[in-house]
C-alpha positions as YAML, in Angstrom:
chain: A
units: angstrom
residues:
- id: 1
  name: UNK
  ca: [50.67, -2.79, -67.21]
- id: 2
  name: UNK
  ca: [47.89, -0.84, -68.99]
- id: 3
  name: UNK
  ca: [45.23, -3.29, -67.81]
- id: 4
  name: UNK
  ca: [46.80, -3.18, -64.42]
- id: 5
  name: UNK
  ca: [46.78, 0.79, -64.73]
- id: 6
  name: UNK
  ca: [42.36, 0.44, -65.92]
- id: 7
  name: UNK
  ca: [41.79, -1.58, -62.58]
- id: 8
  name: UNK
  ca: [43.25, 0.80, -60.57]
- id: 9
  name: UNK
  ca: [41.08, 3.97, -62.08]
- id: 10
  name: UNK
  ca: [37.75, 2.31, -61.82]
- id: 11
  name: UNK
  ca: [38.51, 0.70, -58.15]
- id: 12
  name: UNK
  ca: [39.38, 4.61, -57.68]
- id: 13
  name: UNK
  ca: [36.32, 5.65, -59.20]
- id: 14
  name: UNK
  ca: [34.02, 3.37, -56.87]
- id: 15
  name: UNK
  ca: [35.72, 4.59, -53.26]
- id: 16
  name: UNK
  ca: [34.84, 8.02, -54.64]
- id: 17
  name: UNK
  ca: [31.55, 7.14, -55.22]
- id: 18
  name: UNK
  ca: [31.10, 5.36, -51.77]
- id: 19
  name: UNK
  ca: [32.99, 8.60, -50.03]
- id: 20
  name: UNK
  ca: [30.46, 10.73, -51.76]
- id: 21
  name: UNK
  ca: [27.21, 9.00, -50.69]
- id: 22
  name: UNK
  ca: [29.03, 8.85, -46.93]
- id: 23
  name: UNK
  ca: [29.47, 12.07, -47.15]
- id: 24
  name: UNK
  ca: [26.11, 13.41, -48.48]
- id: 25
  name: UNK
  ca: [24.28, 10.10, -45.46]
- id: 26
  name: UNK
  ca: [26.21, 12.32, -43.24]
- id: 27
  name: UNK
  ca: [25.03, 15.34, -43.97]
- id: 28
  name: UNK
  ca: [21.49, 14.27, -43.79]
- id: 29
  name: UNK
  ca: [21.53, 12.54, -40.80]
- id: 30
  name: UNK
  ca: [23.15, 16.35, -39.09]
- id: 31
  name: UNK
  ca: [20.30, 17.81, -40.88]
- id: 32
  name: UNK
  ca: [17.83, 15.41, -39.56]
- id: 33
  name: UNK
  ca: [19.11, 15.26, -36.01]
- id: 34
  name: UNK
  ca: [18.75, 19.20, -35.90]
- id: 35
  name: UNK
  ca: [15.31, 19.20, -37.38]
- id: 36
  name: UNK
  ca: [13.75, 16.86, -35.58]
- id: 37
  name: UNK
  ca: [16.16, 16.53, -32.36]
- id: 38
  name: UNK
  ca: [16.43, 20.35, -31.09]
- id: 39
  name: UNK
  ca: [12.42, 20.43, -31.18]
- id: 40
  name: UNK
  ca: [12.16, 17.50, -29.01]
- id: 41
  name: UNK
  ca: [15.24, 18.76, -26.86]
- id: 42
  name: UNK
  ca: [13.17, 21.77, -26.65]
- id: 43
  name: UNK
  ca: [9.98, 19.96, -25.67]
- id: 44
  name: UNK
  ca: [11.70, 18.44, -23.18]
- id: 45
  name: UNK
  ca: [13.74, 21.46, -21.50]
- id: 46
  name: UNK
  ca: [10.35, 22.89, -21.16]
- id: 47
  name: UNK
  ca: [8.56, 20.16, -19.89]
- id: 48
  name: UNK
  ca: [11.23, 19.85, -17.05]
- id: 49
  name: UNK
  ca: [11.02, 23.89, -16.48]
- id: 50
  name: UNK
  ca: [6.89, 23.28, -15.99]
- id: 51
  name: UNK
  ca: [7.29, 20.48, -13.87]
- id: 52
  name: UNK
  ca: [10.05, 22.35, -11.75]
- id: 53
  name: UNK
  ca: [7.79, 25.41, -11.77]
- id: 54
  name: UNK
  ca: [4.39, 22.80, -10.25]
- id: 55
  name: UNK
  ca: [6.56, 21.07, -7.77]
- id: 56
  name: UNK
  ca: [7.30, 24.74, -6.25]
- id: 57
  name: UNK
  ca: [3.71, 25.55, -6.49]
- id: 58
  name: UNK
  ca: [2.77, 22.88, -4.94]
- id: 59
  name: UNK
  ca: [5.62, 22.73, -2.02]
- id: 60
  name: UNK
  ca: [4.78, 26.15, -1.25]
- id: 61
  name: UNK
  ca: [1.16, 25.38, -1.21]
- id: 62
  name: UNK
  ca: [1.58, 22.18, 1.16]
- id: 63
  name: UNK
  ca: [4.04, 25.02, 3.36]
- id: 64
  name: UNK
  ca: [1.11, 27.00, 3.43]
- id: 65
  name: UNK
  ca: [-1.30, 24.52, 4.61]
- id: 66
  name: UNK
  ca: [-2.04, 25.24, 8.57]
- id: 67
  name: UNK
  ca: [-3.38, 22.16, 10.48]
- id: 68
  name: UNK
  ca: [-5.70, 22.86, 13.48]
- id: 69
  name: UNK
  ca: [-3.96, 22.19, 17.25]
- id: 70
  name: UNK
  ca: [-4.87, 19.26, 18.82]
- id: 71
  name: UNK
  ca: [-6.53, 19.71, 21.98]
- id: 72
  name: UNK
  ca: [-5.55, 17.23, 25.17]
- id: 73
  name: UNK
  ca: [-9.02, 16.00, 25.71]
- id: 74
  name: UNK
  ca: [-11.04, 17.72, 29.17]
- id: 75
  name: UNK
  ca: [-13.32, 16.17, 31.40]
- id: 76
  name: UNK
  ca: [-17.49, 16.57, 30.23]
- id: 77
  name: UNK
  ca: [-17.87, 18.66, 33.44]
- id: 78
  name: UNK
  ca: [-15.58, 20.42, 36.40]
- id: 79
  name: UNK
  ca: [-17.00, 22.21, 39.47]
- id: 80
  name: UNK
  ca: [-13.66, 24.59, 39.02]
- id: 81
  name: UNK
  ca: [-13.92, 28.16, 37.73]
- id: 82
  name: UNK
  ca: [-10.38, 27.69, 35.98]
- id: 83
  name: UNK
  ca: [-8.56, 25.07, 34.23]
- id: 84
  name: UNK
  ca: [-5.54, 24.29, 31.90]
- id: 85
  name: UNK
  ca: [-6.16, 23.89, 28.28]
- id: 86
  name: UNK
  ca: [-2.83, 22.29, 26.85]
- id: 87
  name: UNK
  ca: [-2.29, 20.63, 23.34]
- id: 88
  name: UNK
  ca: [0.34, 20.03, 20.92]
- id: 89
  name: UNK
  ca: [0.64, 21.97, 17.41]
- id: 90
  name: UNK
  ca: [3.92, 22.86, 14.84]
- id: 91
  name: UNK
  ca: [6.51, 23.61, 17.11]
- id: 92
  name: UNK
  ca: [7.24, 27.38, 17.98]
- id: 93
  name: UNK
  ca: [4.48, 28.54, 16.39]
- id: 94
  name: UNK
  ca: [1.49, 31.03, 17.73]
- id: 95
  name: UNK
  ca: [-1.64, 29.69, 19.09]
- id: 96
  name: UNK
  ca: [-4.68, 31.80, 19.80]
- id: 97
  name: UNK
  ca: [-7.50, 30.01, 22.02]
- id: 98
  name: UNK
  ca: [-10.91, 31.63, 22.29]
- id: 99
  name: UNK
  ca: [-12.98, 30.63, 25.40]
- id: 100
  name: UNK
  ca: [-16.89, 31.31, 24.59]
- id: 101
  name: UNK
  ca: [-15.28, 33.87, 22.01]
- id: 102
  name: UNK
  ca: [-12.67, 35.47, 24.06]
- id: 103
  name: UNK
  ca: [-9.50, 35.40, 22.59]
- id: 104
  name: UNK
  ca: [-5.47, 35.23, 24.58]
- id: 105
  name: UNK
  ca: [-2.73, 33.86, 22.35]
- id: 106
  name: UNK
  ca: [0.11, 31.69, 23.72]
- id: 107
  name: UNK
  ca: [3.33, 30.24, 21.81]
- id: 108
  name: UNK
  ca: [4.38, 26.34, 21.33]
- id: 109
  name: UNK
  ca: [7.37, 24.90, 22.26]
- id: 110
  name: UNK
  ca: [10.50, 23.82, 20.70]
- id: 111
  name: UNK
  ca: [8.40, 20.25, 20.75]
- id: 112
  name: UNK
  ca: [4.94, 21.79, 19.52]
- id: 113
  name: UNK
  ca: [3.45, 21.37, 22.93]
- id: 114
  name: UNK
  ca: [1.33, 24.41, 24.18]
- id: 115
  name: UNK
  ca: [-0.46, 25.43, 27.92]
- id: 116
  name: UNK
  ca: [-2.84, 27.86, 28.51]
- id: 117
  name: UNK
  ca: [-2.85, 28.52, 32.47]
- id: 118
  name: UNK
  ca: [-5.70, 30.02, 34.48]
- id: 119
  name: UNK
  ca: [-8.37, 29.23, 31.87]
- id: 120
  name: UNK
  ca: [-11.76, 30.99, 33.60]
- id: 121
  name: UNK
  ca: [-14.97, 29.27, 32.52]
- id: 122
  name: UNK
  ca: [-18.85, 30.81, 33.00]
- id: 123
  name: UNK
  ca: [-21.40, 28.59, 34.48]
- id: 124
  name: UNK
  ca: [-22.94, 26.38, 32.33]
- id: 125
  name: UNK
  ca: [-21.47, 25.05, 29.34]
- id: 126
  name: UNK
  ca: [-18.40, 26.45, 27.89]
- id: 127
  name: UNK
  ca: [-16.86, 26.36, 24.16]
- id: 128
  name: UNK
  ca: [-13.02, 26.02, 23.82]
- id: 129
  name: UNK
  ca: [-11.56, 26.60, 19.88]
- id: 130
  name: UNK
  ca: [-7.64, 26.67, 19.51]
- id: 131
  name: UNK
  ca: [-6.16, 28.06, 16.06]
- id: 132
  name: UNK
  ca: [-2.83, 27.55, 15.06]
- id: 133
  name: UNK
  ca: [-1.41, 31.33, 13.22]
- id: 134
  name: UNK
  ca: [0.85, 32.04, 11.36]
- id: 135
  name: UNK
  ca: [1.62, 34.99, 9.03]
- id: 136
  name: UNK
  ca: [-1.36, 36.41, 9.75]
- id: 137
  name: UNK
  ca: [-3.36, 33.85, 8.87]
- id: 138
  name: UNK
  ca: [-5.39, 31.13, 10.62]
- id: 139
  name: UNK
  ca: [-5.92, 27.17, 10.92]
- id: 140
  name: UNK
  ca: [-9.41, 26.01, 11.22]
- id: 141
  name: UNK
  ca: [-10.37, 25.35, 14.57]
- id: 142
  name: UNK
  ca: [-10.02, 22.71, 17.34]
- id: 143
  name: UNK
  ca: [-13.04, 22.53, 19.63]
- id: 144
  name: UNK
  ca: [-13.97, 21.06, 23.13]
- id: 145
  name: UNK
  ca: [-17.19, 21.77, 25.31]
- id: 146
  name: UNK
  ca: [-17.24, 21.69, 29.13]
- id: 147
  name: UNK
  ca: [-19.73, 21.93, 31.37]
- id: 148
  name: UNK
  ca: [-19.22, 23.99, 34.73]
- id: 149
  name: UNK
  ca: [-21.15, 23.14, 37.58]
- id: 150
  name: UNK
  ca: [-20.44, 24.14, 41.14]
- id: 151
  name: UNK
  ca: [-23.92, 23.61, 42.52]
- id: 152
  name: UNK
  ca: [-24.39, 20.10, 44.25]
- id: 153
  name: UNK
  ca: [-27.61, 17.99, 42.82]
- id: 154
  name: UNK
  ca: [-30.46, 18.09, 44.86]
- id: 155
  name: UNK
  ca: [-31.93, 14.76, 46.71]
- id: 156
  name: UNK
  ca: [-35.65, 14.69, 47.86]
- id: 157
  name: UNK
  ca: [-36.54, 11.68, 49.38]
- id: 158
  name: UNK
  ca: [-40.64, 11.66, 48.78]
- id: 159
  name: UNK
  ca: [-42.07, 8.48, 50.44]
- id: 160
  name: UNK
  ca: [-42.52, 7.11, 53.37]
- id: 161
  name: UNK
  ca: [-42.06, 10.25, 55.87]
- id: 162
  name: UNK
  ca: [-38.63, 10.81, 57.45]
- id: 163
  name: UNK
  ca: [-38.98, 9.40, 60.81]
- id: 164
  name: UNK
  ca: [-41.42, 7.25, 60.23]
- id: 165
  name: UNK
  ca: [-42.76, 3.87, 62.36]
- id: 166
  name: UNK
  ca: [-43.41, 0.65, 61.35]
- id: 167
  name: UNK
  ca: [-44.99, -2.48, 63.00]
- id: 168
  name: UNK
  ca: [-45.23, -6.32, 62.01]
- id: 169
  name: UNK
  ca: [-45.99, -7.10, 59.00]
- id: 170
  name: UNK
  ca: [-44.57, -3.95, 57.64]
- id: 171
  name: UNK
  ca: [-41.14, -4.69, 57.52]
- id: 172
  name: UNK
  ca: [-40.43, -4.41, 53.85]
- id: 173
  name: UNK
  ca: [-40.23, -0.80, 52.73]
- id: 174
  name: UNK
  ca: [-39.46, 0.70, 49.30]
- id: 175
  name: UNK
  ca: [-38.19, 4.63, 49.70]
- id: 176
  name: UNK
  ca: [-38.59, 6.19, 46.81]
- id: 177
  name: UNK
  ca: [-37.56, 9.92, 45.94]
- id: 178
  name: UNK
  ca: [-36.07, 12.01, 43.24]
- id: 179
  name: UNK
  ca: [-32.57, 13.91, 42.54]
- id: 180
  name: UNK
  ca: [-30.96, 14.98, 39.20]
- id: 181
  name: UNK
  ca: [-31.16, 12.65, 36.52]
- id: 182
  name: UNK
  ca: [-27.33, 11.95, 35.39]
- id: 183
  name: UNK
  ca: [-26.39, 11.60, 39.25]
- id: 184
  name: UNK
  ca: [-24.70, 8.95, 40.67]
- id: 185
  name: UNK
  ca: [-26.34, 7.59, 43.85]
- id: 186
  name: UNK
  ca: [-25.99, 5.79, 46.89]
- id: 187
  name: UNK
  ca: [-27.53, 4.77, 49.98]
- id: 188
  name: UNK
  ca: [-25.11, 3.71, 52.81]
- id: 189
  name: UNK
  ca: [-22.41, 3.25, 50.34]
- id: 190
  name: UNK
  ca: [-24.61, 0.82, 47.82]
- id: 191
  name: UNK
  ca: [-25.54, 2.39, 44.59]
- id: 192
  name: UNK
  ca: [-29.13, 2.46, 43.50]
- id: 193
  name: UNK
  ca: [-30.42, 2.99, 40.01]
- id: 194
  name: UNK
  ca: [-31.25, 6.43, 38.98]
- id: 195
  name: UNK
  ca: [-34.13, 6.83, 36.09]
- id: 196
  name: UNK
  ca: [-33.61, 9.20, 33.42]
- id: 197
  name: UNK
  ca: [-36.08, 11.64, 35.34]
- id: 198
  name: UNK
  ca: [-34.58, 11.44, 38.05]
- id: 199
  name: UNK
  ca: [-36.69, 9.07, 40.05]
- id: 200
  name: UNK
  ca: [-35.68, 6.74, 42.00]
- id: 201
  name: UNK
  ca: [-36.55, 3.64, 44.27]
- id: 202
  name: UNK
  ca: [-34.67, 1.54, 46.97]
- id: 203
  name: UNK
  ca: [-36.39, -1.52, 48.27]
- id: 204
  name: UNK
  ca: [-35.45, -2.12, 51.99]
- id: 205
  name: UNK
  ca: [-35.81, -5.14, 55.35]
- id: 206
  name: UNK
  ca: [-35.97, -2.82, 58.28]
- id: 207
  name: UNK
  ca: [-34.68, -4.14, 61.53]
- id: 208
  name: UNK
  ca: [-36.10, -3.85, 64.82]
- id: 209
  name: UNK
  ca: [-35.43, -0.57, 66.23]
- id: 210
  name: UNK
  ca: [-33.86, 2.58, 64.46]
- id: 211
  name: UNK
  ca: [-32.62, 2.39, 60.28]
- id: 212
  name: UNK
  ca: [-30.40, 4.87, 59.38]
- id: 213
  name: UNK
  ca: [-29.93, 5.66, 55.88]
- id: 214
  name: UNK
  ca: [-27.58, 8.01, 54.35]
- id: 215
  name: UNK
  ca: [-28.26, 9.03, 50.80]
- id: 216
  name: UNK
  ca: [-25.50, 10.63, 48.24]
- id: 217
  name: UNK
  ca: [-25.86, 12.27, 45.20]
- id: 218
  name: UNK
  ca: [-22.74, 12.86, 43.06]
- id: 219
  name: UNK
  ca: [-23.39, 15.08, 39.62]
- id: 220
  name: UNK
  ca: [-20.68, 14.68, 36.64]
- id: 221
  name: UNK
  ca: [-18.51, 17.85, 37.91]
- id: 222
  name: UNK
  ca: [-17.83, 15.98, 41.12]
- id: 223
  name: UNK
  ca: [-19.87, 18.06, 42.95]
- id: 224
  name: UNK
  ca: [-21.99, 15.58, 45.94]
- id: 225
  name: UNK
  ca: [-25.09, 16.46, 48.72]
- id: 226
  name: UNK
  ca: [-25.83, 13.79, 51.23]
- id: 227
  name: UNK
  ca: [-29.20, 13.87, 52.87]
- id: 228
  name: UNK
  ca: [-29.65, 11.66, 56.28]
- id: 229
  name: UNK
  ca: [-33.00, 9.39, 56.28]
- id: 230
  name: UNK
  ca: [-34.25, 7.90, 59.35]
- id: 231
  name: UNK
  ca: [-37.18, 4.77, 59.77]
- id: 232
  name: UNK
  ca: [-37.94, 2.97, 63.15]
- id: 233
  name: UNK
  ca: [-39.46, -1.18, 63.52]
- id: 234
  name: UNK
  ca: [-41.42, -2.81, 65.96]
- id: 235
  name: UNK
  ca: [-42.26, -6.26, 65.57]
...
């Protein structure tokens, strides 16, 4: 019984002595944990506060963004005084055009298309820039040239004389003459080369009797001049 009772005290004595050292491991590891854990909770609160904060920044700097209108494209040259400038843009939003620096402002659509109406253009070359605004502020622009032209090109037919004769031999002709130099032209519905001075020949078998010729010039605003040519044979 008394050895029985001496086993039981120091078995007693060694759970006490593991409880303790539990205890104290516990302790230490809570200690730990705070010391080193709540710093790196910290770190990383505040790392997800900053990168929070720099996604707003930089949503509300890609909302602020404003992306020039995009023009429909025009033709290089009209012979009418007013057109229609249309384009598409952020959908109803304002849109100021300026025509050789004159301003009018017009608004977009629930689709982001836009139509400016009645556009008036000088003679000569024109410059088109559309802005997209908002807030008071501005888009860089969108640009387009256009030429307006309402004059027809000019066709001077220099050699051999209008009206002219010709006999035997001389039954080959070449008529040569001059009109402006991007001009599209034709004689009696066949188009002949035009140089880039304007120059121009058309080699030519008269036959007996009267050769009519009818020469057209057509300039890249659509404007066109015809000029009538005459040349008589004889064998």
């Amino acid at each position: 019984m008394q050895y029985t009772s001496r086993r039981l005290r120091s078995q007693e004595k060694k759970l006490n002595k593991k409880l303790v050292k539990t205890v104290v491991l516990i302790i230490v590891g809570i200690i730990a944990a705070f010391q080193i854990g709540l710093p790196l909770l910290a770190k990383i609160v505040v790392g997800l506060s900053f990168l929070r904060k720099d996604r707003g920044i930089t949503e509300k700097s890609a909302d602020s963004l404003l992306f020039p209108p995009s023009l429909n494209s025009l033709p290089e040259a009209t012979n009418s005084a007013m057109i229609i400038v249309s384009g598409i843009t952020d959908k109803n939003s304002s849109v100021v055009m300026a025509v050789n620096g004159k301003e009018e402002k017009s608004e977009s659509d629930n689709k982001g298309q836009f139509e400016f109406r009645g556009v008036r253009l000088q003679e000569g070359e024109n410059t088109i820039e559309a802005y997209l605004e908002k807030e008071g502020k501005r888009s860089s622009p969108a640009g387009l040239n256009i030429i307006y032209k309402k004059e027809p090109p000019e066709i001077t037919v220099n050699e051999p004389e209008n009206g002219r004769k010709f006999f035997g031999e001389d039954k080959t002709v070449i008529i040569r003459g001059e009109t402006e130099n991007n001009a599209r032209l034709s004689v009696n519905d066949r188009f002949i080369i035009v140089e880039p001075d304007g120059d121009f020949e058309y080699s030519v078998s008269l036959n007996e009797g009267e050769n009519n010729f009818i020469f057209k010039a057509t300039d890249i605003a659509g404007n066109s001049h015809e000029v009538e040519f005459k040349l008589e044979y004889s064998p």
